[in-house]
mmCIF file of C-alpha atoms in Angstrom:
data_model
loop_
_atom_site.group_PDB
_atom_site.id
_atom_site.type_symbol
_atom_site.label_atom_id
_atom_site.label_comp_id
_atom_site.label_asym_id
_atom_site.label_seq_id
_atom_site.Cartn_x
_atom_site.Cartn_y
_atom_site.Cartn_z
ATOM 1 C CA MET A 1 -5.507 40.002 22.817
ATOM 2 C CA ARG A 2 -5.021 36.626 24.506
ATOM 3 C CA SER A 3 -8.196 35.193 22.834
ATOM 4 C CA ILE A 4 -6.983 36.403 19.470
ATOM 5 C CA PHE A 5 -3.667 34.642 19.864
ATOM 6 C CA PHE A 6 -5.362 31.351 20.830
ATOM 7 C CA THR A 7 -7.821 31.663 17.905
ATOM 8 C CA VAL A 8 -4.991 32.076 15.424
ATOM 9 C CA LEU A 9 -3.068 29.252 17.166
ATOM 10 C CA ILE A 10 -5.898 26.790 16.977
ATOM 11 C CA SER A 11 -6.578 27.814 13.315
ATOM 12 C CA PHE A 12 -3.055 27.105 12.485
ATOM 13 C CA PHE A 13 -3.148 23.703 14.055
ATOM 14 C CA LEU A 14 -6.520 22.832 12.344
ATOM 15 C CA SER A 15 -5.125 23.927 9.095
ATOM 16 C CA ALA A 16 -1.845 21.905 9.517
ATOM 17 C CA ASN A 17 -3.950 18.879 10.410
ATOM 18 C CA ALA A 18 -6.143 19.219 7.386
ATOM 19 C CA GLN A 19 -3.075 19.492 5.208
ATOM 20 C CA VAL A 20 -1.539 16.287 6.842
ATOM 21 C CA ASP A 21 -4.829 14.484 6.381
ATOM 22 C CA ALA A 22 -5.011 15.698 2.624
ATOM 23 C CA PHE A 23 -1.367 14.525 2.094
ATOM 24 C CA GLN A 24 -2.090 11.198 3.664
ATOM 25 C CA LYS A 25 -5.312 10.764 1.694
ATOM 26 C CA ASP A 26 -3.396 11.633 -1.565
ATOM 27 C CA ILE A 27 -0.654 9.063 -0.762
ATOM 28 C CA VAL A 28 -3.222 6.451 -0.082
ATOM 29 C CA THR A 29 -4.890 7.122 -3.372
ATOM 30 C CA PHE A 30 -1.628 7.184 -5.160
ATOM 31 C CA ILE A 31 -0.626 3.665 -3.631
ATOM 32 C CA ASN A 32 -4.100 2.283 -4.563
ATOM 33 C CA ILE A 33 -3.692 3.318 -8.277
ATOM 34 C CA ASN A 34 0.061 2.628 -8.794
ATOM 35 C CA GLY A 35 -0.332 -1.090 -8.433
ATOM 36 C CA THR A 36 1.062 -1.346 -4.933
ATOM 37 C CA ARG A 37 -2.042 -2.384 -3.437
ATOM 38 C CA GLN A 38 -2.588 -5.235 -5.646
ATOM 39 C CA LEU A 39 0.887 -6.398 -5.265
ATOM 40 C CA TYR A 40 0.444 -6.727 -1.551
ATOM 41 C CA ASP A 41 -3.015 -8.203 -1.843
ATOM 42 C CA ASN A 42 -1.524 -11.074 -3.796
ATOM 43 C CA SER A 43 1.279 -11.247 -1.181
ATOM 44 C CA GLN A 44 -1.293 -11.625 1.549
ATOM 45 C CA ASP A 45 -2.772 -14.677 -0.318
ATOM 46 C CA GLU A 46 0.799 -16.205 -0.668
ATOM 47 C CA ILE A 47 1.375 -15.766 3.087
ATOM 48 C CA THR A 48 -1.999 -17.566 3.740
ATOM 49 C CA GLU A 49 -1.312 -20.410 1.313
ATOM 50 C CA LYS A 50 2.273 -20.832 2.840
ATOM 51 C CA LEU A 51 0.775 -21.257 6.279
ATOM 52 C CA LYS A 52 -1.800 -23.707 4.963
ATOM 53 C CA ASN A 53 1.116 -25.991 3.604
ATOM 54 C CA GLN A 54 3.333 -25.610 6.747
ATOM 55 C CA ILE A 55 0.935 -25.982 9.783
ATOM 56 C CA VAL A 56 -2.310 -27.342 8.666
ATOM 57 C CA LYS A 57 -2.797 -30.928 9.882
ATOM 58 C CA LYS A 58 -5.936 -31.868 8.191
ATOM 59 C CA GLU A 59 -7.838 -30.632 5.127
ATOM 60 C CA ILE A 60 -9.893 -27.531 5.882
ATOM 61 C CA PRO A 61 -13.269 -27.633 3.980
ATOM 62 C CA THR A 62 -13.167 -25.329 0.940
ATOM 63 C CA LYS A 63 -16.020 -23.008 2.336
ATOM 64 C CA GLU A 64 -14.152 -22.609 5.637
ATOM 65 C CA TRP A 65 -10.764 -21.992 4.136
ATOM 66 C CA LYS A 66 -12.291 -19.286 1.695
ATOM 67 C CA LYS A 67 -13.754 -17.646 4.810
ATOM 68 C CA PHE A 68 -10.542 -17.988 6.749
ATOM 69 C CA LYS A 69 -8.472 -16.702 3.877
ATOM 70 C CA ASN A 70 -10.558 -13.608 3.393
ATOM 71 C CA LYS A 71 -11.093 -12.795 7.109
ATOM 72 C CA ASN A 72 -9.632 -9.323 7.923
ATOM 73 C CA LYS A 73 -8.114 -9.232 4.455
ATOM 74 C CA LYS A 74 -9.344 -5.796 3.565
ATOM 75 C CA GLU A 75 -8.432 -4.476 6.961
ATOM 76 C CA ASN A 76 -5.042 -5.900 6.851
ATOM 77 C CA LEU A 77 -4.279 -4.315 3.404
ATOM 78 C CA ASP A 78 -5.742 -1.020 4.409
ATOM 79 C CA LYS A 79 -3.451 -0.974 7.446
ATOM 80 C CA LEU A 80 -0.429 -1.822 5.178
ATOM 81 C CA VAL A 81 -1.349 0.976 2.717
ATOM 82 C CA ASN A 82 -1.683 3.470 5.576
ATOM 83 C CA ASP A 83 1.789 2.393 6.869
ATOM 84 C CA LEU A 84 3.338 2.478 3.467
ATOM 85 C CA ALA A 85 2.159 6.123 3.208
ATOM 86 C CA PHE A 86 4.761 6.960 5.843
ATOM 87 C CA ALA A 87 7.451 5.673 3.613
ATOM 88 C CA TYR A 88 6.265 7.805 0.769
ATOM 89 C CA ARG A 89 5.862 10.791 2.988
ATOM 90 C CA ASN A 90 9.529 10.335 4.003
ATOM 91 C CA GLN A 91 10.669 10.495 0.588
ATOM 92 C CA PHE A 92 8.199 12.846 -1.306
ATOM 93 C CA SER A 93 6.390 16.167 -0.785
ATOM 94 C CA HIS A 94 2.681 16.439 -1.134
ATOM 95 C CA ASP A 95 3.251 18.284 -4.318
ATOM 96 C CA ASP A 96 5.382 15.364 -5.538
ATOM 97 C CA VAL A 97 2.620 12.872 -4.857
ATOM 98 C CA LYS A 98 0.060 14.925 -6.722
ATOM 99 C CA LYS A 99 2.356 15.148 -9.768
ATOM 100 C CA MET A 100 2.819 11.209 -9.485
ATOM 101 C CA MET A 101 -0.919 10.675 -9.267
ATOM 102 C CA VAL A 102 -1.500 12.814 -12.450
ATOM 103 C CA PHE A 103 0.739 10.300 -14.363
ATOM 104 C CA TYR A 104 -0.570 7.101 -12.750
ATOM 105 C CA LYS A 105 -4.132 8.020 -13.450
ATOM 106 C CA THR A 106 -3.630 8.029 -17.199
ATOM 107 C CA GLU A 107 -4.617 5.200 -19.378
ATOM 108 C CA ALA A 108 -1.007 4.686 -20.391
ATOM 109 C CA ALA A 109 0.086 4.299 -16.738
ATOM 110 C CA GLN A 110 -2.595 1.886 -15.976
ATOM 111 C CA LYS A 111 -1.866 -0.221 -18.889
ATOM 112 C CA LEU A 112 1.831 -0.216 -17.925
ATOM 113 C CA ILE A 113 0.706 -1.586 -14.526
ATOM 114 C CA ASN A 114 -2.044 -3.993 -15.574
ATOM 115 C CA ASP A 115 -1.281 -5.221 -19.065
ATOM 116 C CA LYS A 116 1.995 -4.036 -20.835
ATOM 117 C CA SER A 117 0.979 -5.987 -23.912
ATOM 118 C CA SER A 118 -1.812 -3.573 -24.597
ATOM 119 C CA LEU A 119 0.502 -0.506 -24.714
ATOM 120 C CA THR A 120 0.245 1.428 -27.984
ATOM 121 C CA GLU A 121 2.782 3.787 -29.474
ATOM 122 C CA GLU A 122 0.813 6.607 -28.158
ATOM 123 C CA ASP A 123 0.906 5.125 -24.521
ATOM 124 C CA ASP A 124 4.692 4.680 -24.970
ATOM 125 C CA LYS A 125 4.981 8.397 -25.788
ATOM 126 C CA VAL A 126 3.111 9.381 -22.737
ATOM 127 C CA ILE A 127 5.244 7.097 -20.557
ATOM 128 C CA ASP A 128 8.504 8.281 -22.340
ATOM 129 C CA ASP A 129 7.375 11.914 -21.795
ATOM 130 C CA PHE A 130 6.739 11.355 -18.046
ATOM 131 C CA ASN A 131 10.188 9.625 -17.643
ATOM 132 C CA LYS A 132 11.789 12.830 -18.719
ATOM 133 C CA THR A 133 10.115 14.850 -16.014
ATOM 134 C CA ALA A 134 11.667 16.036 -12.904
ATOM 135 C CA ILE A 135 9.334 14.022 -10.755
ATOM 136 C CA ALA A 136 10.171 10.818 -12.578
ATOM 137 C CA LYS A 137 13.779 11.612 -12.056
ATOM 138 C CA LYS A 138 13.073 12.135 -8.384
ATOM 139 C CA MET A 139 11.261 8.847 -8.184
ATOM 140 C CA ASP A 140 14.286 7.125 -9.621
ATOM 141 C CA LEU A 141 16.585 8.883 -7.248
ATOM 142 C CA LYS A 142 14.464 8.041 -4.133
ATOM 143 C CA GLU A 143 13.786 4.489 -5.341
ATOM 144 C CA LYS A 144 16.484 2.668 -3.211
ATOM 145 C CA ALA A 145 15.526 4.599 0.042
ATOM 146 C CA LEU A 146 11.851 4.126 -0.667
ATOM 147 C CA GLU A 147 12.365 0.356 -1.042
ATOM 148 C CA LYS A 148 14.369 0.212 2.141
ATOM 149 C CA ASP A 149 11.543 1.902 4.060
ATOM 150 C CA ILE A 150 9.086 -0.252 2.362
ATOM 151 C CA ALA A 151 10.923 -3.440 3.226
ATOM 152 C CA VAL A 152 10.913 -2.550 6.844
ATOM 153 C CA ILE A 153 7.041 -1.955 6.880
ATOM 154 C CA TYR A 154 6.294 -4.990 4.781
ATOM 155 C CA SER A 155 8.450 -7.167 6.995
ATOM 156 C CA ALA A 156 6.609 -6.246 10.209
ATOM 157 C CA TRP A 157 3.105 -6.432 8.280
ATOM 158 C CA LYS A 158 3.981 -9.838 7.012
ATOM 159 C CA ARG A 159 4.860 -11.099 10.559
ATOM 160 C CA ASP A 160 1.593 -9.677 11.818
ATOM 161 C CA ILE A 161 -0.392 -11.404 9.044
ATOM 162 C CA PHE A 162 1.396 -14.696 9.798
ATOM 163 C CA SER A 163 0.710 -14.467 13.526
ATOM 164 C CA GLN A 164 -2.873 -13.542 12.977
ATOM 165 C CA LYS A 165 -3.555 -16.315 10.571
ATOM 166 C CA MET A 166 -1.728 -18.848 12.451
ATOM 167 C CA GLY A 167 -3.692 -17.880 15.555
ATOM 168 C CA GLU A 168 -6.820 -18.549 13.551
ATOM 169 C CA ILE A 169 -5.687 -21.978 12.366
ATOM 170 C CA ILE A 170 -4.743 -22.977 16.009
ATOM 171 C CA LYS A 171 -8.000 -21.651 17.504
ATOM 172 C CA ASN A 172 -10.005 -23.540 14.969
ATOM 173 C CA GLY A 173 -8.130 -26.878 15.630
ATOM 174 C CA TYR A 174 -6.381 -27.235 12.133
ATOM 175 C CA SER A 175 -2.731 -26.993 13.297
ATOM 176 C CA LYS A 176 -0.273 -29.898 13.148
ATOM 177 C CA ALA A 177 0.700 -29.231 16.781
ATOM 178 C CA GLU A 178 -2.579 -30.322 18.047
#
């Protein structure tokens, strides 16, 4: 009897972990398709350029700067996306995220994100129809709370990037302080 109980208990925990992992994976996919990743990718470049203008004492060779600028870029962005997933998890259910992904995978949504000028009347209809759905209304309702959570996560991430990049500049002898 005891072994049956432990088997059921272990199965429950493994099932729960698999669901959490699937939820996390879906949120990460959603963040990657809804334009958020690209937004923060550009932000990382801006942070690096700001550092260059503020603390670099001498010209960094172009090849060296490009290498420096891109060092750990993907890893930093992946970490941010994974952290942002907690903000979404805090506001939306797994089912909500799946519904949002359905819309954001459409051609109309991708045009809305990447090139609004290419939207057709048909695309506008798809977007209007989505905006009338319960999930779109929930997204609007949760927007301020989500933005607040994201701001906290982004602020910490930005500090980490700034410190990481500043350390590299100093380590390589390019800071004004030297």
